[in-house]
PDB file of C-alpha atoms in Angstrom:
ATOM      1  CA  GLN A   1      13.655   8.672 -15.818  1.00 90.00           C
ATOM      2  CA  VAL A   2      11.521  11.184 -16.701  1.00 94.00           C
ATOM      3  CA  GLN A   3      10.948  12.150 -20.478  1.00 97.00           C
ATOM      4  CA  LEU A   4       9.146  14.853 -22.291  1.00 97.00           C
ATOM      5  CA  ARG A   5       7.437  14.954 -25.718  1.00 98.00           C
ATOM      6  CA  GLU A   6       5.973  17.899 -27.271  1.00 98.00           C
ATOM      7  CA  SER A   7       2.935  17.610 -29.943  1.00 97.00           C
ATOM      8  CA  GLY A   8       0.702  19.832 -31.589  1.00 95.00           C
ATOM      9  CA  PRO A   9      -0.525  20.791 -35.053  1.00 94.00           C
ATOM     10  CA  GLY A  10       2.350  21.831 -37.133  1.00 94.00           C
ATOM     11  CA  LEU A  11       0.701  24.045 -39.183  1.00 97.00           C
ATOM     12  CA  VAL A  12      -1.370  27.603 -37.494  1.00 98.00           C
ATOM     13  CA  LYS A  13      -3.127  30.205 -39.118  1.00 97.00           C
ATOM     14  CA  PRO A  14      -2.300  33.616 -38.558  1.00 97.00           C
ATOM     15  CA  SER A  15      -4.743  35.237 -35.552  1.00 97.00           C
ATOM     16  CA  GLU A  16      -5.770  31.736 -34.392  1.00 97.00           C
ATOM     17  CA  THR A  17      -4.514  29.910 -31.285  1.00 98.00           C
ATOM     18  CA  LEU A  18      -1.412  27.927 -31.091  1.00 98.00           C
ATOM     19  CA  SER A  19      -2.260  24.639 -28.890  1.00 98.00           C
ATOM     20  CA  LEU A  20       0.539  22.244 -28.092  1.00 98.00           C
ATOM     21  CA  SER A  21       0.670  19.558 -25.164  1.00 97.00           C
ATOM     22  CA  CYS A  22       3.791  18.130 -23.425  1.00 97.00           C
ATOM     23  CA  THR A  23       3.190  14.530 -22.415  1.00 97.00           C
ATOM     24  CA  VAL A  24       5.377  13.457 -19.596  1.00 96.00           C
ATOM     25  CA  SER A  25       6.644   9.538 -19.125  1.00 93.00           C
ATOM     26  CA  GLY A  26       9.033   7.343 -17.620  1.00 93.00           C
ATOM     27  CA  ASP A  27       8.412   8.988 -14.392  1.00 89.00           C
ATOM     28  CA  SER A  28       6.476  12.015 -12.792  1.00 87.00           C
ATOM     29  CA  ILE A  29       7.444  15.460 -12.965  1.00 88.00           C
ATOM     30  CA  GLY A  30       7.214  15.618  -9.140  1.00 87.00           C
ATOM     31  CA  ASP A  31       7.747  18.921  -7.581  1.00 91.00           C
ATOM     32  CA  TYR A  32       9.595  20.239 -10.338  1.00 94.00           C
ATOM     33  CA  TYR A  33       8.000  23.105 -12.757  1.00 96.00           C
ATOM     34  CA  LEU A  34       7.839  22.602 -16.186  1.00 97.00           C
ATOM     35  CA  THR A  35       8.648  25.432 -18.929  1.00 98.00           C
ATOM     36  CA  TRP A  36       8.125  25.932 -22.138  1.00 98.00           C
ATOM     37  CA  ILE A  37      10.955  27.413 -24.055  1.00 98.00           C
ATOM     38  CA  ARG A  38      10.942  28.138 -28.190  1.00 98.00           C
ATOM     39  CA  ARG A  39      13.580  28.830 -31.067  1.00 98.00           C
ATOM     40  CA  PRO A  40      12.782  30.681 -33.665  1.00 95.00           C
ATOM     41  CA  ALA A  41      14.390  29.653 -36.909  1.00 90.00           C
ATOM     42  CA  GLY A  42      17.829  31.739 -37.095  1.00 91.00           C
ATOM     43  CA  LYS A  43      16.988  33.073 -33.938  1.00 95.00           C
ATOM     44  CA  GLY A  44      18.240  32.489 -30.067  1.00 96.00           C
ATOM     45  CA  LEU A  45      16.131  30.753 -27.278  1.00 98.00           C
ATOM     46  CA  GLU A  46      13.079  32.453 -26.374  1.00 98.00           C
ATOM     47  CA  TYR A  47      12.103  31.538 -22.727  1.00 98.00           C
ATOM     48  CA  ILE A  48       7.912  31.888 -22.370  1.00 98.00           C
ATOM     49  CA  GLY A  49       7.223  30.543 -18.932  1.00 98.00           C
ATOM     50  CA  ARG A  50       6.695  27.618 -16.409  1.00 98.00           C
ATOM     51  CA  ILE A  51       3.925  25.991 -14.463  1.00 97.00           C
ATOM     52  CA  PHE A  52       4.429  24.145 -11.419  1.00 95.00           C
ATOM     53  CA  PRO A  53       2.328  20.442 -10.996  1.00 93.00           C
ATOM     54  CA  SER A  54       0.088  22.384  -8.846  1.00 92.00           C
ATOM     55  CA  GLY A  55      -1.420  24.823 -11.508  1.00 92.00           C
ATOM     56  CA  SER A  56       0.740  27.897 -10.547  1.00 95.00           C
ATOM     57  CA  THR A  57       2.077  29.750 -13.382  1.00 97.00           C
ATOM     58  CA  ASN A  58       4.628  32.769 -14.197  1.00 97.00           C
ATOM     59  CA  TYR A  59       4.509  33.880 -17.428  1.00 97.00           C
ATOM     60  CA  SER A  60       7.566  35.920 -19.109  1.00 97.00           C
ATOM     61  CA  PRO A  61       6.712  39.621 -19.802  1.00 96.00           C
ATOM     62  CA  SER A  62       7.038  39.033 -23.292  1.00 95.00           C
ATOM     63  CA  PHE A  63       4.081  36.545 -23.525  1.00 96.00           C
ATOM     64  CA  ARG A  64       2.107  37.351 -20.698  1.00 95.00           C
ATOM     65  CA  SER A  65      -0.908  38.868 -22.272  1.00 95.00           C
ATOM     66  CA  ARG A  66      -1.088  36.002 -24.985  1.00 97.00           C
ATOM     67  CA  VAL A  67      -0.166  32.691 -23.221  1.00 98.00           C
ATOM     68  CA  THR A  68      -2.066  30.389 -21.142  1.00 98.00           C
ATOM     69  CA  MET A  69      -0.379  27.042 -19.753  1.00 98.00           C
ATOM     70  CA  SER A  70      -2.512  24.389 -17.755  1.00 97.00           C
ATOM     71  CA  VAL A  71      -1.912  20.900 -16.640  1.00 95.00           C
ATOM     72  CA  GLY A  72      -4.151  17.619 -16.347  1.00 91.00           C
ATOM     73  CA  THR A  73      -5.675  16.099 -13.696  1.00 85.00           C
ATOM     74  CA  SER A  74      -3.282  13.208 -14.169  1.00 84.00           C
ATOM     75  CA  LYS A  75      -0.081  15.753 -13.749  1.00 84.00           C
ATOM     76  CA  ASN A  76       1.419  14.040 -16.804  1.00 91.00           C
ATOM     77  CA  GLN A  77      -0.109  16.044 -19.510  1.00 95.00           C
ATOM     78  CA  PHE A  78       0.838  19.941 -19.922  1.00 97.00           C
ATOM     79  CA  SER A  79      -0.437  22.764 -22.395  1.00 97.00           C
ATOM     80  CA  LEU A  80       0.397  25.784 -23.764  1.00 98.00           C
ATOM     81  CA  LYS A  81      -1.337  28.100 -25.861  1.00 98.00           C
ATOM     82  CA  VAL A  82      -0.449  30.976 -27.487  1.00 98.00           C
ATOM     83  CA  ARG A  83      -3.298  33.583 -28.886  1.00 98.00           C
ATOM     84  CA  SER A  84      -3.264  36.180 -31.513  1.00 97.00           C
ATOM     85  CA  VAL A  85      -0.149  34.218 -33.323  1.00 97.00           C
ATOM     86  CA  THR A  86       1.980  35.954 -36.336  1.00 97.00           C
ATOM     87  CA  ALA A  87       4.507  34.862 -38.148  1.00 96.00           C
ATOM     88  CA  ALA A  88       6.880  36.076 -35.548  1.00 96.00           C
ATOM     89  CA  ASP A  89       5.794  32.952 -33.466  1.00 97.00           C
ATOM     90  CA  THR A  90       6.671  30.528 -36.186  1.00 97.00           C
ATOM     91  CA  ALA A  91       9.483  28.489 -34.038  1.00 98.00           C
ATOM     92  CA  ALA A  92      10.662  24.979 -32.371  1.00 98.00           C
ATOM     93  CA  TYR A  93       8.833  24.650 -28.985  1.00 98.00           C
ATOM     94  CA  TYR A  94      10.409  22.980 -26.334  1.00 98.00           C
ATOM     95  CA  CYS A  95       8.736  21.542 -22.870  1.00 98.00           C
ATOM     96  CA  ALA A  96      11.675  21.477 -20.369  1.00 98.00           C
ATOM     97  CA  ARG A  97      12.045  20.345 -17.121  1.00 97.00           C
ATOM     98  CA  LEU A  98      13.695  22.961 -14.025  1.00 96.00           C
ATOM     99  CA  ASN A  99      15.502  21.546 -11.642  1.00 94.00           C
ATOM    100  CA  GLY A 100      16.816  24.032  -9.538  1.00 89.00           C
ATOM    101  CA  SER A 101      17.999  26.714 -11.704  1.00 91.00           C
ATOM    102  CA  GLY A 102      18.581  25.010 -14.870  1.00 95.00           C
ATOM    103  CA  MET A 103      16.759  22.796 -17.427  1.00 97.00           C
ATOM    104  CA  ASP A 104      17.809  19.507 -17.030  1.00 96.00           C
ATOM    105  CA  VAL A 105      15.371  17.044 -19.460  1.00 97.00           C
ATOM    106  CA  TRP A 106      14.194  18.805 -22.608  1.00 98.00           C
ATOM    107  CA  GLY A 107      11.687  16.861 -25.157  1.00 98.00           C
ATOM    108  CA  PRO A 108      12.542  16.275 -28.849  1.00 98.00           C
ATOM    109  CA  GLY A 109      10.648  19.805 -29.830  1.00 98.00           C
ATOM    110  CA  THR A 110       7.513  20.092 -32.159  1.00 98.00           C
ATOM    111  CA  THR A 111       8.016  23.008 -35.131  1.00 98.00           C
ATOM    112  CA  VAL A 112       5.403  24.996 -35.535  1.00 98.00           C
ATOM    113  CA  THR A 113       4.634  27.325 -38.649  1.00 98.00           C
ATOM    114  CA  VAL A 114       2.576  29.874 -38.753  1.00 97.00           C
ATOM    115  CA  SER A 115       0.929  30.738 -42.101  1.00 97.00           C
ATOM    116  CA  SER A 116      -2.439  31.197 -44.196  1.00 95.00           C
TER     117      SER A 116
ATOM    118  CA  SER B   1      14.165  43.825 -18.315  1.00 89.00           C
ATOM    119  CA  TYR B   2      17.390  41.981 -17.845  1.00 95.00           C
ATOM    120  CA  ASP B   3      19.925  41.364 -20.327  1.00 97.00           C
ATOM    121  CA  LEU B   4      22.830  38.545 -21.162  1.00 98.00           C
ATOM    122  CA  SER B   5      25.376  39.250 -23.893  1.00 98.00           C
ATOM    123  CA  GLN B   6      26.980  36.923 -25.655  1.00 98.00           C
ATOM    124  CA  PRO B   7      29.840  37.209 -28.939  1.00 98.00           C
ATOM    125  CA  PRO B   8      27.643  35.730 -31.585  1.00 97.00           C
ATOM    126  CA  SER B   9      30.803  33.564 -32.545  1.00 98.00           C
ATOM    127  CA  VAL B  10      34.129  31.912 -31.253  1.00 98.00           C
ATOM    128  CA  SER B  11      36.546  29.952 -33.404  1.00 98.00           C
ATOM    129  CA  VAL B  12      39.032  27.151 -31.569  1.00 97.00           C
ATOM    130  CA  ALA B  13      41.513  24.930 -33.374  1.00 97.00           C
ATOM    131  CA  PRO B  14      40.534  21.198 -31.928  1.00 97.00           C
ATOM    132  CA  GLY B  15      42.550  20.504 -29.064  1.00 97.00           C
ATOM    133  CA  GLN B  16      42.487  24.028 -27.623  1.00 98.00           C
ATOM    134  CA  THR B  17      40.750  25.828 -25.204  1.00 98.00           C
ATOM    135  CA  ALA B  18      37.520  27.606 -26.047  1.00 98.00           C
ATOM    136  CA  SER B  19      35.843  30.440 -23.590  1.00 98.00           C
ATOM    137  CA  ILE B  20      32.426  31.759 -24.165  1.00 98.00           C
ATOM    138  CA  THR B  21      31.642  34.579 -22.335  1.00 98.00           C
ATOM    139  CA  CYS B  22      28.167  35.828 -20.885  1.00 98.00           C
ATOM    140  CA  SER B  23      27.886  39.574 -19.707  1.00 98.00           C
ATOM    141  CA  GLY B  24      24.983  40.845 -17.654  1.00 98.00           C
ATOM    142  CA  ASP B  25      24.673  43.329 -14.802  1.00 97.00           C
ATOM    143  CA  LYS B  26      25.976  41.802 -11.472  1.00 97.00           C
ATOM    144  CA  LEU B  27      25.517  38.360 -13.445  1.00 98.00           C
ATOM    145  CA  GLY B  28      28.073  36.968 -10.547  1.00 97.00           C
ATOM    146  CA  ASP B  29      25.198  37.856  -7.660  1.00 97.00           C
ATOM    147  CA  LYS B  30      22.980  34.925  -9.771  1.00 97.00           C
ATOM    148  CA  TYR B  31      23.600  31.474 -10.546  1.00 97.00           C
ATOM    149  CA  ALA B  32      24.148  30.710 -14.553  1.00 98.00           C
ATOM    150  CA  CYS B  33      23.397  27.860 -16.292  1.00 98.00           C
ATOM    151  CA  TRP B  34      24.954  27.073 -20.296  1.00 98.00           C
ATOM    152  CA  TYR B  35      23.147  25.103 -22.938  1.00 98.00           C
ATOM    153  CA  GLN B  36      24.581  23.106 -25.733  1.00 98.00           C
ATOM    154  CA  GLN B  37      22.579  22.912 -29.006  1.00 98.00           C
ATOM    155  CA  LYS B  38      23.127  21.133 -31.859  1.00 97.00           C
ATOM    156  CA  PRO B  39      20.870  21.452 -35.389  1.00 95.00           C
ATOM    157  CA  GLY B  40      17.815  19.877 -34.889  1.00 94.00           C
ATOM    158  CA  GLN B  41      18.155  19.039 -31.301  1.00 97.00           C
ATOM    159  CA  PRO B  42      16.575  20.404 -28.018  1.00 98.00           C
ATOM    160  CA  PRO B  43      19.304  22.133 -25.951  1.00 98.00           C
ATOM    161  CA  VAL B  44      21.702  20.145 -23.202  1.00 98.00           C
ATOM    162  CA  LEU B  45      22.443  21.572 -20.349  1.00 98.00           C
ATOM    163  CA  VAL B  46      26.425  21.162 -19.822  1.00 98.00           C
ATOM    164  CA  ILE B  47      27.020  23.693 -16.775  1.00 98.00           C
ATOM    165  CA  TYR B  48      24.488  24.308 -13.750  1.00 98.00           C
ATOM    166  CA  GLN B  49      24.745  26.746 -10.719  1.00 97.00           C
ATOM    167  CA  ASP B  50      27.931  27.953 -12.320  1.00 97.00           C
ATOM    168  CA  THR B  51      29.980  25.291 -12.213  1.00 98.00           C
ATOM    169  CA  GLU B  52      28.123  22.393 -12.069  1.00 97.00           C
ATOM    170  CA  ARG B  53      28.011  19.611 -14.840  1.00 97.00           C
ATOM    171  CA  PRO B  54      24.851  17.220 -15.046  1.00 96.00           C
ATOM    172  CA  SER B  55      25.882  13.681 -14.978  1.00 95.00           C
ATOM    173  CA  GLY B  56      27.199  12.625 -18.145  1.00 96.00           C
ATOM    174  CA  ILE B  57      28.826  15.933 -19.702  1.00 97.00           C
ATOM    175  CA  PRO B  58      32.502  15.490 -19.915  1.00 97.00           C
ATOM    176  CA  GLU B  59      34.891  16.817 -17.759  1.00 97.00           C
ATOM    177  CA  ARG B  60      36.354  19.237 -20.103  1.00 98.00           C
ATOM    178  CA  PHE B  61      33.439  21.639 -19.795  1.00 98.00           C
ATOM    179  CA  SER B  62      33.761  23.967 -16.961  1.00 98.00           C
ATOM    180  CA  GLY B  63      32.416  27.276 -15.704  1.00 98.00           C
ATOM    181  CA  SER B  64      32.673  30.363 -13.589  1.00 98.00           C
ATOM    182  CA  ASN B  65      30.611  33.400 -12.685  1.00 98.00           C
ATOM    183  CA  SER B  66      31.976  37.259 -10.853  1.00 97.00           C
ATOM    184  CA  GLY B  67      31.246  40.057 -11.332  1.00 97.00           C
ATOM    185  CA  ASN B  68      29.089  40.998 -14.666  1.00 98.00           C
ATOM    186  CA  THR B  69      30.717  37.990 -16.428  1.00 98.00           C
ATOM    187  CA  ALA B  70      30.100  34.283 -16.725  1.00 98.00           C
ATOM    188  CA  THR B  71      32.476  32.092 -18.558  1.00 98.00           C
ATOM    189  CA  LEU B  72      32.313  28.537 -20.117  1.00 98.00           C
ATOM    190  CA  THR B  73      35.276  26.834 -20.835  1.00 98.00           C
ATOM    191  CA  ILE B  74      35.911  24.071 -23.176  1.00 98.00           C
ATOM    192  CA  SER B  75      39.062  22.352 -22.735  1.00 98.00           C
ATOM    193  CA  GLY B  76      40.750  20.144 -25.154  1.00 97.00           C
ATOM    194  CA  THR B  77      37.974  20.983 -27.403  1.00 98.00           C
ATOM    195  CA  GLN B  78      36.782  18.154 -30.056  1.00 97.00           C
ATOM    196  CA  ALA B  79      34.733  18.220 -33.399  1.00 97.00           C
ATOM    197  CA  MET B  80      31.529  17.346 -31.093  1.00 97.00           C
ATOM    198  CA  ASP B  81      31.537  20.445 -29.262  1.00 98.00           C
ATOM    199  CA  GLU B  82      30.989  22.288 -32.314  1.00 98.00           C
ATOM    200  CA  ALA B  83      27.010  23.933 -31.849  1.00 98.00           C
ATOM    201  CA  ASP B  84      25.394  26.475 -30.312  1.00 98.00           C
ATOM    202  CA  TYR B  85      25.929  27.818 -26.836  1.00 98.00           C
ATOM    203  CA  TYR B  86      23.566  29.752 -24.589  1.00 98.00           C
ATOM    204  CA  CYS B  87      23.829  31.006 -20.993  1.00 98.00           C
ATOM    205  CA  GLN B  88      21.121  31.347 -18.602  1.00 98.00           C
ATOM    206  CA  ALA B  89      19.929  33.105 -15.752  1.00 98.00           C
ATOM    207  CA  TRP B  90      16.989  34.031 -13.776  1.00 97.00           C
ATOM    208  CA  ASP B  91      15.203  37.283 -13.383  1.00 96.00           C
ATOM    209  CA  ARG B  92      12.938  37.025 -10.662  1.00 94.00           C
ATOM    210  CA  THR B  93      10.650  34.506 -11.855  1.00 95.00           C
ATOM    211  CA  THR B  94      11.649  34.822 -15.793  1.00 97.00           C
ATOM    212  CA  ALA B  95      14.731  32.703 -17.494  1.00 97.00           C
ATOM    213  CA  VAL B  96      16.656  35.120 -19.325  1.00 98.00           C
ATOM    214  CA  PHE B  97      18.945  33.474 -22.306  1.00 98.00           C
ATOM    215  CA  GLY B  98      21.770  35.230 -23.737  1.00 98.00           C
ATOM    216  CA  GLY B  99      21.514  35.827 -27.673  1.00 97.00           C
ATOM    217  CA  GLY B 100      23.799  32.476 -27.989  1.00 98.00           C
ATOM    218  CA  THR B 101      27.233  32.126 -29.258  1.00 98.00           C
ATOM    219  CA  LYS B 102      28.237  29.999 -32.260  1.00 98.00           C
ATOM    220  CA  LEU B 103      31.350  27.693 -31.556  1.00 98.00           C
ATOM    221  CA  THR B 104      33.244  26.531 -34.447  1.00 98.00           C
ATOM    222  CA  VAL B 105      36.170  23.882 -34.334  1.00 97.00           C
ATOM    223  CA  LEU B 106      38.387  24.665 -37.280  1.00 92.00           C
TER     224      LEU B 106
END
């Protein structure tokens, strides 16, 4: 059964680039999109975008101008980069598999704090 | 942009039925999903394609979607069901989440 796990620095300075990885284990991601979602403290879920194992991406309009998603050659590692971060980007970040219309497998999440 | 609205909070007594609504323009023309999130844990998909339950989700969770409103119903609510619940639908290639509803089991 596929498992996902996010990793990356827990602290990023304002104006810098936030870089996270999502590692797939247990099985391949197959022909499913890998999505990125975040939840700022005290707020609700926010959709960032999705990437197909081929590398095709769709980004939420709210993030399109400063987000890049990519996939490694082995297709078991995905990455998210968010440029020019501010305190508003402080959140728990999740990667999740998109199966049909819903996200059915989630990583445990990783917390990122933007602070100098 | 497409918006989904949920009540911020719903309260229910143990053993009773909880209903959480999600409103959006012509939401019934889209598939709605529902997620449960407890503190410190990732969300869990509890309903997809309006009415379908993933494997392992208790039968007390059910969903419906018609017109402008999708509804998550929890029958015989248990203390373990206390959590935040989010609806989600697709606006073309972008997933849209409702603002979330905190379910309190009194």
